[in-house]
PDB file of C-alpha atoms in Angstrom:
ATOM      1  CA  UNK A   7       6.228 -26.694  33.944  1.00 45.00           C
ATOM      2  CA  UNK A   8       4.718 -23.409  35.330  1.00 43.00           C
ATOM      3  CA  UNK A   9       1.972 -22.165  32.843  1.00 43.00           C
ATOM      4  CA  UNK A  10       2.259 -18.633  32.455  1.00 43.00           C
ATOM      5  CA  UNK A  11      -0.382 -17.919  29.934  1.00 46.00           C
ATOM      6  CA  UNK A  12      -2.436 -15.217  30.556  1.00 48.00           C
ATOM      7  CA  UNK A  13      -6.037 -14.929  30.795  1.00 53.00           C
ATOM      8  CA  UNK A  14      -8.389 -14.540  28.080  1.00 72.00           C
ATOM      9  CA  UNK A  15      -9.040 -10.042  27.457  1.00 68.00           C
ATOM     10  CA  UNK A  16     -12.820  -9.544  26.903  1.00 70.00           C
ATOM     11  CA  UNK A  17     -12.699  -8.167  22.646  1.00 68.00           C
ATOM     12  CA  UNK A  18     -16.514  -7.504  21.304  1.00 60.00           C
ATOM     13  CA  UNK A  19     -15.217  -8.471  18.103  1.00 60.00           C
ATOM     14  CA  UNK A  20     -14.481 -11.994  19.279  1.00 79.00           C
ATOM     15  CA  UNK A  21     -17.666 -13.941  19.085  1.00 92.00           C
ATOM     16  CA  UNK A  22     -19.994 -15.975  20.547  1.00 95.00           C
ATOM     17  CA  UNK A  23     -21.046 -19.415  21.837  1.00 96.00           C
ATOM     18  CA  UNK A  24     -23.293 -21.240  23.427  1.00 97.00           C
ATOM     19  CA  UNK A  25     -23.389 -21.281  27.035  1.00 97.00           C
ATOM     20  CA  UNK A  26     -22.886 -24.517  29.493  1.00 96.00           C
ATOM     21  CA  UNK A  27     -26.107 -23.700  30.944  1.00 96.00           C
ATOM     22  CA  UNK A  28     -28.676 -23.050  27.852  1.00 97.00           C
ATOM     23  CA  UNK A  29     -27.951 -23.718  24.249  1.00 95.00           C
ATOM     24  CA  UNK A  30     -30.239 -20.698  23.589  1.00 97.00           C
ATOM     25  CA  UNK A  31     -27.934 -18.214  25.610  1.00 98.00           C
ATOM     26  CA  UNK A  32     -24.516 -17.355  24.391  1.00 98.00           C
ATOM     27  CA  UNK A  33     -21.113 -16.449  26.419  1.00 97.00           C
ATOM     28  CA  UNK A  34     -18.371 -14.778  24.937  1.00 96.00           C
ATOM     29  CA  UNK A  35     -15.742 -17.297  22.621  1.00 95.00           C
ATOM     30  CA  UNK A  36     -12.924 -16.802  24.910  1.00 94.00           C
ATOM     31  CA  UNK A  37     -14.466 -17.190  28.319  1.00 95.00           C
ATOM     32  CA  UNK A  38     -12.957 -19.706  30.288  1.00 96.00           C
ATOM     33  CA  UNK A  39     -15.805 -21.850  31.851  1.00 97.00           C
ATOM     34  CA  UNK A  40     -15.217 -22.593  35.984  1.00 96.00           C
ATOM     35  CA  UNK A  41     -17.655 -24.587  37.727  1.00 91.00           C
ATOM     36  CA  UNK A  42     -19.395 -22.377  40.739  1.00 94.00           C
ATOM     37  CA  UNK A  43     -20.982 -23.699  43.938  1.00 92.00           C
ATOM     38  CA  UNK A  44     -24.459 -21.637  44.316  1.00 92.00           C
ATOM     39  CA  UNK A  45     -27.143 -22.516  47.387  1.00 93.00           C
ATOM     40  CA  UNK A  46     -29.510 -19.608  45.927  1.00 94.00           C
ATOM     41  CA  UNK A  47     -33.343 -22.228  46.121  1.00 95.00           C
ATOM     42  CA  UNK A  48     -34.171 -20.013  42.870  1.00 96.00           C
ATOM     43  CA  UNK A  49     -31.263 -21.202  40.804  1.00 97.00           C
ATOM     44  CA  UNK A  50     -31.283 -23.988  38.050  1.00 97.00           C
ATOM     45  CA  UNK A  51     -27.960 -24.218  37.216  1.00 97.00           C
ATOM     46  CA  UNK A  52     -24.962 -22.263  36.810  1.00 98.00           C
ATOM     47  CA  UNK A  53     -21.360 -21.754  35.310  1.00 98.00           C
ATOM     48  CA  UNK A  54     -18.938 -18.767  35.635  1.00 98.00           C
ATOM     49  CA  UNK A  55     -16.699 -17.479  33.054  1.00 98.00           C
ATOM     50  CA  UNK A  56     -13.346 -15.744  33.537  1.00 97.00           C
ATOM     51  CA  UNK A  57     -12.556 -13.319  30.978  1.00 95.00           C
ATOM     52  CA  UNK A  58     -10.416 -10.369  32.090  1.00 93.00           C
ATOM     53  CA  UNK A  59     -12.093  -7.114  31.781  1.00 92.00           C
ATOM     54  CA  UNK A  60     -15.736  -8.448  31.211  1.00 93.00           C
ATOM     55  CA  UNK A  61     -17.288  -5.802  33.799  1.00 92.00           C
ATOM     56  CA  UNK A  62     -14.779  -2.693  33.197  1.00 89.00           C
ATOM     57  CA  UNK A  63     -12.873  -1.684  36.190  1.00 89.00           C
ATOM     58  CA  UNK A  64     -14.723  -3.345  39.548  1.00 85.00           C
ATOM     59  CA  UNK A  65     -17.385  -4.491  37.205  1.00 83.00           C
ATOM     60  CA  UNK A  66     -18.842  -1.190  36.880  1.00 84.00           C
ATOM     61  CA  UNK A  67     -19.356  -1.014  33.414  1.00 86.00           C
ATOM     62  CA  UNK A  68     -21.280  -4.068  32.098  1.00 89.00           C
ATOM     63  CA  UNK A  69     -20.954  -5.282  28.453  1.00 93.00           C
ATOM     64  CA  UNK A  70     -22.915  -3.236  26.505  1.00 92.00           C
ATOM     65  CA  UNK A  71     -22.248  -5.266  22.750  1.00 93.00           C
ATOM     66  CA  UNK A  72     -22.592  -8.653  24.730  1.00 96.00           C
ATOM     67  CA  UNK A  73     -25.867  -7.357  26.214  1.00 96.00           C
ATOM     68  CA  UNK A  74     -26.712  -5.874  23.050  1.00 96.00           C
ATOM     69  CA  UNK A  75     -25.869  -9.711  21.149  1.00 96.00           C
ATOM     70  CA  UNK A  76     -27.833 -11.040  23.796  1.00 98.00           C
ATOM     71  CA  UNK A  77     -30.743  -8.550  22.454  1.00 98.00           C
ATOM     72  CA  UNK A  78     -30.529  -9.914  18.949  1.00 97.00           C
ATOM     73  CA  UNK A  79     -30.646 -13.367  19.856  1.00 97.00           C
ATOM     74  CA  UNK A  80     -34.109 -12.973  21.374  1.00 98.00           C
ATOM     75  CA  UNK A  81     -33.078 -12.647  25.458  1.00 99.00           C
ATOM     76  CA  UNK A  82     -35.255  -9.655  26.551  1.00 98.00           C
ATOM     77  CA  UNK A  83     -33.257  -7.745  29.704  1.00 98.00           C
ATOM     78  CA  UNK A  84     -35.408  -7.163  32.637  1.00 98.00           C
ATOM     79  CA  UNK A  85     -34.642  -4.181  33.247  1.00 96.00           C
ATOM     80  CA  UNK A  86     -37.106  -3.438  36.555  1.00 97.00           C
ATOM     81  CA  UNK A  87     -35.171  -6.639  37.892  1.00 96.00           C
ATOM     82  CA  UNK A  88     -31.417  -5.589  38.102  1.00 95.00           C
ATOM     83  CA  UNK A  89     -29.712  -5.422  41.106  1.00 94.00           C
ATOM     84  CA  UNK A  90     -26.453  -3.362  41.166  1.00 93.00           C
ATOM     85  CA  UNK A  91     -23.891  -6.260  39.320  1.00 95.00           C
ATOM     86  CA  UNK A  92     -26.916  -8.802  38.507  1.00 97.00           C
ATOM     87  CA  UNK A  93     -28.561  -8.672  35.241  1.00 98.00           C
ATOM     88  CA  UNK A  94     -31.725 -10.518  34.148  1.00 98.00           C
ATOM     89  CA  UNK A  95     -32.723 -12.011  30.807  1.00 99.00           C
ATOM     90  CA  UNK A  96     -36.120 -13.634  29.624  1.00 98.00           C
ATOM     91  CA  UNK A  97     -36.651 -15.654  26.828  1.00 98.00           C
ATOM     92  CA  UNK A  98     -39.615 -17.236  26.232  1.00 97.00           C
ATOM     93  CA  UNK A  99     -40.497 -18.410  29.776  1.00 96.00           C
ATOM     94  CA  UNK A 100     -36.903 -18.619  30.729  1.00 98.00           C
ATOM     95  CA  UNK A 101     -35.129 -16.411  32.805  1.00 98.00           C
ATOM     96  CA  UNK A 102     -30.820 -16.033  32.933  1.00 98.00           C
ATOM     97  CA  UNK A 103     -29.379 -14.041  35.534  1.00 98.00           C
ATOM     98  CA  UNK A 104     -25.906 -12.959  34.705  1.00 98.00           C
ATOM     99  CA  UNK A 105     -23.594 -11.518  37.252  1.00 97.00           C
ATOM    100  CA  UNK A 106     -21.173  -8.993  35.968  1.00 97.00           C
ATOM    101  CA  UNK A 107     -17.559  -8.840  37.843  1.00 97.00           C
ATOM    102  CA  UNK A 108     -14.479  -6.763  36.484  1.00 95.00           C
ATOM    103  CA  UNK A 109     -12.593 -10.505  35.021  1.00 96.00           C
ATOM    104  CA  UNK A 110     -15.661 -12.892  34.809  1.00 97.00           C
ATOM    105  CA  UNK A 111     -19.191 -13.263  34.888  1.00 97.00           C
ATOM    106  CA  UNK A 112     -21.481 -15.967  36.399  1.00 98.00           C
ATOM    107  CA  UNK A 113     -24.289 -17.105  34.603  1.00 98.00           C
ATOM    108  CA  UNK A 114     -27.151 -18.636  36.417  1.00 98.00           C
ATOM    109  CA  UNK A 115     -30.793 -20.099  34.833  1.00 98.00           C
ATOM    110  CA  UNK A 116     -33.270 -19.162  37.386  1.00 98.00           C
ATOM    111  CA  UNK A 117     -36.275 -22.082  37.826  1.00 97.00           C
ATOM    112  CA  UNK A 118     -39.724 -21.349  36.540  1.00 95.00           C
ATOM    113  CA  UNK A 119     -41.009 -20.188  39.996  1.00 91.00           C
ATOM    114  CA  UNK A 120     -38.582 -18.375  40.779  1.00 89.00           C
ATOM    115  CA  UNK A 121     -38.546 -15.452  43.069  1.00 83.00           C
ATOM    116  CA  UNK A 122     -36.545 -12.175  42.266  1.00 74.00           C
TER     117      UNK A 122
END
C-alpha cells in the first residue's frame, strides 16, 4: 500500500523534545529523525530532521521561536560563528551546530577541540 501521508509542517506551537544527539538539546515534536552520513573530523555525532518549512523558503529564514526555545533552555548561539545556513550553540562546554534547510535541519555535536 502506497503511503501518502504527508510530511510533518514546522508549527512553533507544537513543542519540543529531546534530540537523538544530546538529551540537553531539543528538536521540534514533529521532526522526523533520518540518519545522515557526515566525514566533517570536527563532528561528534549527528541526526537530521525533516520537517517541511523549518528554514522558510530555501532556508532563508531560520526559526526564530525554536532558536529562541533553544535560548531558554540554556544553549547560548554563537553568533560570531554562523556561516550562511549553519548555526552554532554552546552550552556549558558543548557546542551544537544546526544546519537550517527550507524542510529539515541537521543537527551535529561538534567534539571538544573542535575547529570552526
Amino acid at each position: 500500500m502506497l503511503n501518502l501521508r504527508s510530511p510533518s509542517t514546522y508549527e512553533r506551537e507544537a513543542g519540543y523534545k529531546k534530540s537523538a544527539i544530546n538529551e540537553d538539546f531539543i528538536v521540534p515534536t514533529n521532526a522526523e529523525q533520518q540518519e545522515i552520513d557526515f566525514d566533517n573530523p570536527n563532528i561528534l555525532k549527528g541526526s537530521k530532521y525533516k520537517l517541511k518549512d523549518i528554514g522558510g523558503e530555501q532556508g532563508l529564514y531560520p526559526p526564530l521561536r525554536y532558536f529562541q526555545e533553544l535560548e531558554k533552555s540554556g544553549w547560548g548561539e554563537l553568533k560570531d560563528k554562523r556561516m550562511g545556513h549553519v548555526h552554532f550553540f554552546k552550552k556549558d562546554k558543548t557546542v551544537i551546530s544546526v544546519v537550517v534547510k527550507e524542510d529539515f535541519i541537521e543537527v551535529y555535536e561538534m567534539k571538544k577541540d573542535a575547529k570552526f
